Coordinates of C-alpha atoms in Angstrom, one line a residue:
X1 CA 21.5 21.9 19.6
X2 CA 18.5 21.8 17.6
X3 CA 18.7 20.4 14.1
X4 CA 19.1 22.4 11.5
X5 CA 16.1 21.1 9.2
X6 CA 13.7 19.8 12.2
X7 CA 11.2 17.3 11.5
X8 CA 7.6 18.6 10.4
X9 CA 4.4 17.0 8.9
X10 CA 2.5 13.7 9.2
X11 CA 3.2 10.4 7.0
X12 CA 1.9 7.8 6.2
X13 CA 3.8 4.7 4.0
X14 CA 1.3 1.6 2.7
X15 CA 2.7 -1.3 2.5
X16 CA 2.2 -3.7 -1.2
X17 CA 0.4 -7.2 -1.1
X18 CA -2.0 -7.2 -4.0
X19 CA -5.9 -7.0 -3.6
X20 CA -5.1 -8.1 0.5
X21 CA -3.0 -4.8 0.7
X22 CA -5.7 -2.3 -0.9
X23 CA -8.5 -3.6 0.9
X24 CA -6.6 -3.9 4.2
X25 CA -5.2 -0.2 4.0
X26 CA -8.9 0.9 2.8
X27 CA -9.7 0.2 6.4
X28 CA -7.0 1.8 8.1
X29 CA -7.5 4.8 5.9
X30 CA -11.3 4.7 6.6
X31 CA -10.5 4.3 10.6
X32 CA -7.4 7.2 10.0
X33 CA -10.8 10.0 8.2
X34 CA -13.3 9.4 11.3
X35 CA -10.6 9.9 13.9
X36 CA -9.7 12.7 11.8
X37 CA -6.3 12.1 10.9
X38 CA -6.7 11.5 7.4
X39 CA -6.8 15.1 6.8
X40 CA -3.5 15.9 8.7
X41 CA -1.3 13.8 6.7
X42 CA 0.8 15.4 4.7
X43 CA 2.6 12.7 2.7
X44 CA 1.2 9.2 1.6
X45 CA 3.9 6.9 0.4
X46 CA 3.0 3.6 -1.3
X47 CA 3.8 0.5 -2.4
X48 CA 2.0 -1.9 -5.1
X49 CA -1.0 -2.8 -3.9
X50 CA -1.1 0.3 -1.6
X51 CA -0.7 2.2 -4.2
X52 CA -3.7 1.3 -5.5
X53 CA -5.8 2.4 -2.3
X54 CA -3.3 5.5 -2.3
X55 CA -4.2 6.5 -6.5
X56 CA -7.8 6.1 -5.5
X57 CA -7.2 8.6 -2.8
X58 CA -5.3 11.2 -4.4
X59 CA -7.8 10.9 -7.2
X60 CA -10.5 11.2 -5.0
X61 CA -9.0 14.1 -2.8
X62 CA -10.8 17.0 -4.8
X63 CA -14.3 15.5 -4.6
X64 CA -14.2 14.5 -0.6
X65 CA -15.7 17.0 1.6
X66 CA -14.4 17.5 4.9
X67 CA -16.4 18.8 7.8
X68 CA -14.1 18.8 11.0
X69 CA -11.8 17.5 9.5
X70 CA -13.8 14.1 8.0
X71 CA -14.7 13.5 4.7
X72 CA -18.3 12.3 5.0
X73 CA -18.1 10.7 1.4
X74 CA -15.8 8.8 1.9
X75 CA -17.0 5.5 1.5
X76 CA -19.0 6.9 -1.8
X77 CA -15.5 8.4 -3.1
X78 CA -12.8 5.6 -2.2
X79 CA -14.0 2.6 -0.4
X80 CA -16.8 2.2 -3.4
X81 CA -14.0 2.3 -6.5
X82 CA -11.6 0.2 -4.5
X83 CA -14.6 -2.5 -3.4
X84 CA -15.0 -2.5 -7.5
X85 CA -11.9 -2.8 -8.9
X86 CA -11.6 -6.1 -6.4
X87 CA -14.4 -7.8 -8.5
X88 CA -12.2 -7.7 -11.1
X89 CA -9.5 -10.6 -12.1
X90 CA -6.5 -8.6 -13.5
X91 CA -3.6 -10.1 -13.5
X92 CA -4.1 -13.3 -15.1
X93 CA -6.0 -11.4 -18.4
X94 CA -3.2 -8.8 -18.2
X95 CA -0.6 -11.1 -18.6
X96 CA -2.4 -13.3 -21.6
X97 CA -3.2 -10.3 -23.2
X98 CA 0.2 -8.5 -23.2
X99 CA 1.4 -12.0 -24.4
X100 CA -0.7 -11.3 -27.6
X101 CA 1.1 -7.7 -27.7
X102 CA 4.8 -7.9 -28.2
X103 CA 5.1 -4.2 -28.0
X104 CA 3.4 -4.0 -25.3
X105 CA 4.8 -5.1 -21.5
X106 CA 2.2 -6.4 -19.1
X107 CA 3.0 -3.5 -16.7
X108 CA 2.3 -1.1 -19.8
X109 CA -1.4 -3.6 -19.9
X110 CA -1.7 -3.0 -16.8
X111 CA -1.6 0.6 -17.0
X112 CA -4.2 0.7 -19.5
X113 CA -6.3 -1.5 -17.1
X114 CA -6.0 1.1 -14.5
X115 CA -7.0 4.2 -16.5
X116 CA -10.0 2.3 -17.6
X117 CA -11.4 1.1 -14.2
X118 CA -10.0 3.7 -11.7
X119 CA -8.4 6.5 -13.0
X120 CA -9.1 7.3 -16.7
X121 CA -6.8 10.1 -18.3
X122 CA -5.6 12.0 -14.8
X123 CA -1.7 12.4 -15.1
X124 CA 0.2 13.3 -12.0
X125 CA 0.0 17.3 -12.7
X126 CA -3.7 17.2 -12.2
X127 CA -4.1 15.6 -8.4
X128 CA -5.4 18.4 -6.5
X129 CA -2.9 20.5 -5.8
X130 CA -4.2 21.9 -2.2
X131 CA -4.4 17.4 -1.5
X132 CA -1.5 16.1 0.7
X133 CA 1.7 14.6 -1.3
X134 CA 1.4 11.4 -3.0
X135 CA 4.5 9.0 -3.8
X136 CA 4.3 6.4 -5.7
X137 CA 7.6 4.4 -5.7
X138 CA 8.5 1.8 -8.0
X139 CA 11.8 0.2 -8.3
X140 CA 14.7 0.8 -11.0
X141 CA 15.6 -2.2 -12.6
X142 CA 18.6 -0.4 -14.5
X143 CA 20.4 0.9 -11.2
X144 CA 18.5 -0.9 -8.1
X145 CA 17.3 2.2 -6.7
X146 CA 14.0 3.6 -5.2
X147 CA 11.9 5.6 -8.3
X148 CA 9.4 8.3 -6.6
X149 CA 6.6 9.2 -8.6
X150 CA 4.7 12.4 -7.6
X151 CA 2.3 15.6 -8.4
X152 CA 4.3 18.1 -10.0
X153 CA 4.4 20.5 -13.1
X154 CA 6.4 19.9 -16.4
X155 CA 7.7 16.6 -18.2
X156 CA 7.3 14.3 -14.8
X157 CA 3.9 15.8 -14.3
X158 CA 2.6 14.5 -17.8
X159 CA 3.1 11.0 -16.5
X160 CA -0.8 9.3 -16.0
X161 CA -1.5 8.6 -12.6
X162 CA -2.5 4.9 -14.0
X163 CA 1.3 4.4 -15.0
X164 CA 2.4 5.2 -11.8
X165 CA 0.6 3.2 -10.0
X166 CA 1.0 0.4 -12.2
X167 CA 4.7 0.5 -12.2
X168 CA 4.5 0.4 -8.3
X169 CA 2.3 -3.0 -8.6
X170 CA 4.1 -4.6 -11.3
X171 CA 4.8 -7.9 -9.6
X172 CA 7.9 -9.7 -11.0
X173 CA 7.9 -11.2 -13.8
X174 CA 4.1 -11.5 -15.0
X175 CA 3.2 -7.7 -14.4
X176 CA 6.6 -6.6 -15.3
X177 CA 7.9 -4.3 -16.5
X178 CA 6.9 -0.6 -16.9
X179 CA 9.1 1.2 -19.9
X180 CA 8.9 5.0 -20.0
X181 CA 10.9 7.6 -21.6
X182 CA 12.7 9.3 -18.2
X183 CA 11.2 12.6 -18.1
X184 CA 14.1 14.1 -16.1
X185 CA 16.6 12.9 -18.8
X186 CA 17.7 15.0 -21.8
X187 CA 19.0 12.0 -23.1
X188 CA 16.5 11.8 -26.3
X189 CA 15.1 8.2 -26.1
X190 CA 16.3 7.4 -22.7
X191 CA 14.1 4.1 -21.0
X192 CA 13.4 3.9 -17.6
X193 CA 12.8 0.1 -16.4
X194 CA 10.9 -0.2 -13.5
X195 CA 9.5 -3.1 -11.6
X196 CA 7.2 -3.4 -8.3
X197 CA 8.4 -1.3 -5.0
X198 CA 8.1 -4.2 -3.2
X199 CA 11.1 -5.2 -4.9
X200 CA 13.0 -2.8 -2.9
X201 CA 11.2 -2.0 -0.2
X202 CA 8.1 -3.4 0.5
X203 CA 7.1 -1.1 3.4
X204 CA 7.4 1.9 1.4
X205 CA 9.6 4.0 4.2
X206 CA 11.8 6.1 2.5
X207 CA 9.3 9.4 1.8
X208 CA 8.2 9.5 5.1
X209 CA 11.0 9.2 7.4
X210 CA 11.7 13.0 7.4
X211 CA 8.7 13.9 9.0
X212 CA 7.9 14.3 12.6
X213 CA 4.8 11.3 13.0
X214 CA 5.4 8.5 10.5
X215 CA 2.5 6.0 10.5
X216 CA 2.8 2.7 8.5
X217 CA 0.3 0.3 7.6
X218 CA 1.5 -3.2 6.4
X219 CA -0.4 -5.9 4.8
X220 CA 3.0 -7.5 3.4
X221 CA 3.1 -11.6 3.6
X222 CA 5.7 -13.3 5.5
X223 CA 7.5 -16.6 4.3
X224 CA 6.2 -19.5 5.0
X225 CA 7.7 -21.6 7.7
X226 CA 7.9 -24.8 6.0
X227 CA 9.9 -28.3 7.5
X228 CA 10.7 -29.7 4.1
X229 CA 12.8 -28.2 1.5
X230 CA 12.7 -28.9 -1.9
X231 CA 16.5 -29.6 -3.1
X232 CA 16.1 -29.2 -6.6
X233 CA 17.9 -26.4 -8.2
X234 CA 14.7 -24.1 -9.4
X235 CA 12.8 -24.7 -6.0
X236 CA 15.7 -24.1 -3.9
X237 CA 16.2 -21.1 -5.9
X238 CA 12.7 -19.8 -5.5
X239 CA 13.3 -20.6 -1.5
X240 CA 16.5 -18.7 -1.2
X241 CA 15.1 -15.4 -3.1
X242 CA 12.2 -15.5 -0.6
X243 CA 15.0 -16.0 2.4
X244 CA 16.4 -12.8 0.6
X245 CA 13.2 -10.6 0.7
X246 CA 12.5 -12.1 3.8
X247 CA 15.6 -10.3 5.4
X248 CA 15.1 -7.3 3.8
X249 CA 11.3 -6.7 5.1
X250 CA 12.4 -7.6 8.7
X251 CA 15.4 -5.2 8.3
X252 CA 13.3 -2.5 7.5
X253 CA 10.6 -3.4 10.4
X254 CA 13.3 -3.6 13.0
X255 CA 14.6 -0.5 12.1
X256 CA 11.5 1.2 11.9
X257 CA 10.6 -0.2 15.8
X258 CA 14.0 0.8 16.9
X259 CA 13.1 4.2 15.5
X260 CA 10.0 4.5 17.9
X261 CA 11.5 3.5 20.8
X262 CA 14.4 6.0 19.9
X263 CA 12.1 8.6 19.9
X264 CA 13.5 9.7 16.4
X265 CA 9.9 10.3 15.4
X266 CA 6.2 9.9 16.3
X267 CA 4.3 7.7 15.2
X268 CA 2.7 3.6 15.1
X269 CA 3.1 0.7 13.4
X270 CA 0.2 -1.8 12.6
X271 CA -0.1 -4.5 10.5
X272 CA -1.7 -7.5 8.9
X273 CA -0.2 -10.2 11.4
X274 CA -0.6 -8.3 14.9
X275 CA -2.3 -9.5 17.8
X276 CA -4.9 -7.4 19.0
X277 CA -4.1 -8.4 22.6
X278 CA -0.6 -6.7 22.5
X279 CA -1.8 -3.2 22.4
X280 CA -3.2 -3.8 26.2
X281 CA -6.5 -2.1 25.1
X282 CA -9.9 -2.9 26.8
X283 CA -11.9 -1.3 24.3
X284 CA -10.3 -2.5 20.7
X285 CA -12.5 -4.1 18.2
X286 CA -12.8 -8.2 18.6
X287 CA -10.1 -9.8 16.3
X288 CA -9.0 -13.6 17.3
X289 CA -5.5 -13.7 16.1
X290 CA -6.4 -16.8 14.5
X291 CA -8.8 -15.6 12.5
X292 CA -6.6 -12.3 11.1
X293 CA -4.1 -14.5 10.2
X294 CA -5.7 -16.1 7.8
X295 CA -6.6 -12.7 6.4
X296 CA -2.9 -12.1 6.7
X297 CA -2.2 -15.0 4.2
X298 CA -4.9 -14.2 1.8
X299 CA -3.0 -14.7 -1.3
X300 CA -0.8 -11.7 -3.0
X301 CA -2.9 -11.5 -5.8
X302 CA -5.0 -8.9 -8.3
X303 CA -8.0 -11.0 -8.8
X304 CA -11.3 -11.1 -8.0
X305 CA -12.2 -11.3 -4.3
X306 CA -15.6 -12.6 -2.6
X307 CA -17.4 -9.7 -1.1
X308 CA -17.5 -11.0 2.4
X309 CA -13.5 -11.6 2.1
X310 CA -13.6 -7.9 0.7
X311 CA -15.5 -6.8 3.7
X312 CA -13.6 -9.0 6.5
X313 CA -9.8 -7.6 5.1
X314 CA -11.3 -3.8 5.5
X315 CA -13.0 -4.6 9.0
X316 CA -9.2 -5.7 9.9
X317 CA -7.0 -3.0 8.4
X318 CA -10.1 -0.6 9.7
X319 CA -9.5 -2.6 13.6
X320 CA -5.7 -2.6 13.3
X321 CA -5.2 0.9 12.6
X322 CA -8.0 1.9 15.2
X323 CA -5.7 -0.2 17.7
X324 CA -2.0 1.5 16.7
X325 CA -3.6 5.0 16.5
X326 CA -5.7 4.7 20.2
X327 CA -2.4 3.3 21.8
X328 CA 0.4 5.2 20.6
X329 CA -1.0 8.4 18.8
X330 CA -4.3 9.4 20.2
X331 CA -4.9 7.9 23.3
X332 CA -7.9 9.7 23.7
X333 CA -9.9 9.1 20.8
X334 CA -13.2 7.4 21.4
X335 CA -13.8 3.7 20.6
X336 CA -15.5 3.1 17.2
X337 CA -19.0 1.3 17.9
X338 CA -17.9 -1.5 15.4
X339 CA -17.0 -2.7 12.3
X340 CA -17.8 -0.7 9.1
X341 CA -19.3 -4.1 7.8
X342 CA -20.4 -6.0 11.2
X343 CA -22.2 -8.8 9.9
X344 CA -18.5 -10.2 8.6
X345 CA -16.4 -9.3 11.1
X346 CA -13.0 -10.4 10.7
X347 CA -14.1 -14.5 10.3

């Protein structure tokens, strides 16, 4: 029996992790436009800091322009605003400065950050409406649930694009939280308390899993393997909670895998820690799995990066994707010469 709503559409969920995540996922979406894919997607779901590589996207989407399906501007359009904003220490400044504001939350700072570097006074009505869905999730600190912000008309759709994407990236407990007035409520006065996605899911899975191909990029940081644990309470606490998200994350990658191989959907998986060497390609871009790892661990931060680290963490989300896409989603789609910024490499 066929199912009665079958799956349709392309998706594609970016994973948070700061500065590392945007510049990672500006690769893979760079690789995705010349193999002509980033046209066909029809959802983008995000999470923190690829949420921030996702808003300069959807702001973007009006101004690129497509021949066969690639935007040729596309480095003028995103990779330039994103490579930007990472010369800029955020979250440090935010936080002081929101200190100085008691009625206003660092997430709320950081919104105003946003609009002023990326985004200015766009709310989520005005994305292009002929552009691809964007979903930017957030987490509900009131209820513990997934919070999905996205283009449409009426009270939601006056939300800025900035505020969305800075509640997705509102790192707990400096950046957080984000307080709006819940536009679906006719509650007068009711708040909405929302925190980083990451919180709840860092992989950002839940708006793509309807669809028929589901792509994920992740640039997420795993716990550190450490011998010696501290025993004091407030360590030990810190330890446990990242034991906790730990879980979670490997929960959601397992099930994601086991969806593949279940043939539930289409689609790959790439990330920040993968080897290269495991997709069995001859032709895949040169990346020593001891060298990506320590892009991997670059630290899950909003502050300013060194351009050559900028460059080597797009060269690596731009040769991870290449590597997922050519194996398991279009096996015959020519190698790329290189690296979009050869000279760095990945190390």
């Amino acid at each position: 029996m066929e199912p009665s709503n079958p799956r349709q559409g392309v998706g594609l969920a970016l994973s948070g992790g700061g500065y590392r995540a945007m510049l990672f996922h500006t690769g893979a979406l760079w690789r995705l436009n010349e193999l002509g894919w980033l046209s066909k997607i029809s959802t983008f779901s995000s999470v923190s800091g690829g949420s921030i590589a996702a808003g300069v996207l959807a702001h973007a989407w009006s101004d690129l322009k497509f021949e066969n399906g690639v935007a040729t501007n596309f480095d003028d359009k995103v990779v330039a605003p994103v490579r930007n904003l990472a010369r800029t220490r955020l979250d440090i400044p935010v936080t002081l400065r929101a200190m100085t504001i008691p009625w206003r939350s660092a997430g709320e700072e950081l919104a105003r950050v946003y609009a002023k570097h990326l985004f200015g006074d766009c709310c989520l009505k005005d994305l292009d409406p002929a552009s691809p869905q964007f979903v930017f999730t957030a987490t509900n600190l009131q209820d513990g649930a997934l919070w999905w912000f996205f283009r449409q008309n009426g009270a939601h759709g006056n939300i800025p694009l900035a505020t969305a994407v800075a509640a997705s990236s509102a790192f707990p407990p400096m950046l957080s939280p984000v307080v709006l007035r819940d536009p679906l409520s006719a509650e007068t006065g009711r708040k909405i308390v929302l925190s980083d996605a990451g919180v709840y899911d860092n992989l950002g899975l839940d708006p793509v899993e309807g669809h028929a191909t589901v792509l994920v990029s992740d640039a997420g940081k795993r716990m550190k393997v450490t011998p010696k644990v501290k025993r004091d309470w407030g360590r030990q606490l810190l330890r446990v909670l990242d034991v906790i998200d730990n879980q979670v994350r490997e929960l959601r990658r397992g099930a994601l895998l086991k969806s593949y191989v279940e043939k539930d959907f289409a689609g790959t998986y790439w990330g920040s820690y993968v080897d290269l060497e495991n997709f069995e390609l001859e032709n895949a871009l040169k990346a020593p799995v001891e060298l990506t790892h320590g892009l991997a661990e670059t630290p899950t931060r909003l502050t300013k990066l060194p351009e050559v680290l900028q460059e080597r963490l797009i060269n690596w989300g731009y040769a991870a994707c290449d590597a997922g896409m050519r194996k398991w989603v279009d096996p015959e789609a020519a190698a790329p010469d290189g690296f979009p910024f050869p000279s760095s490499g990945v190390g």
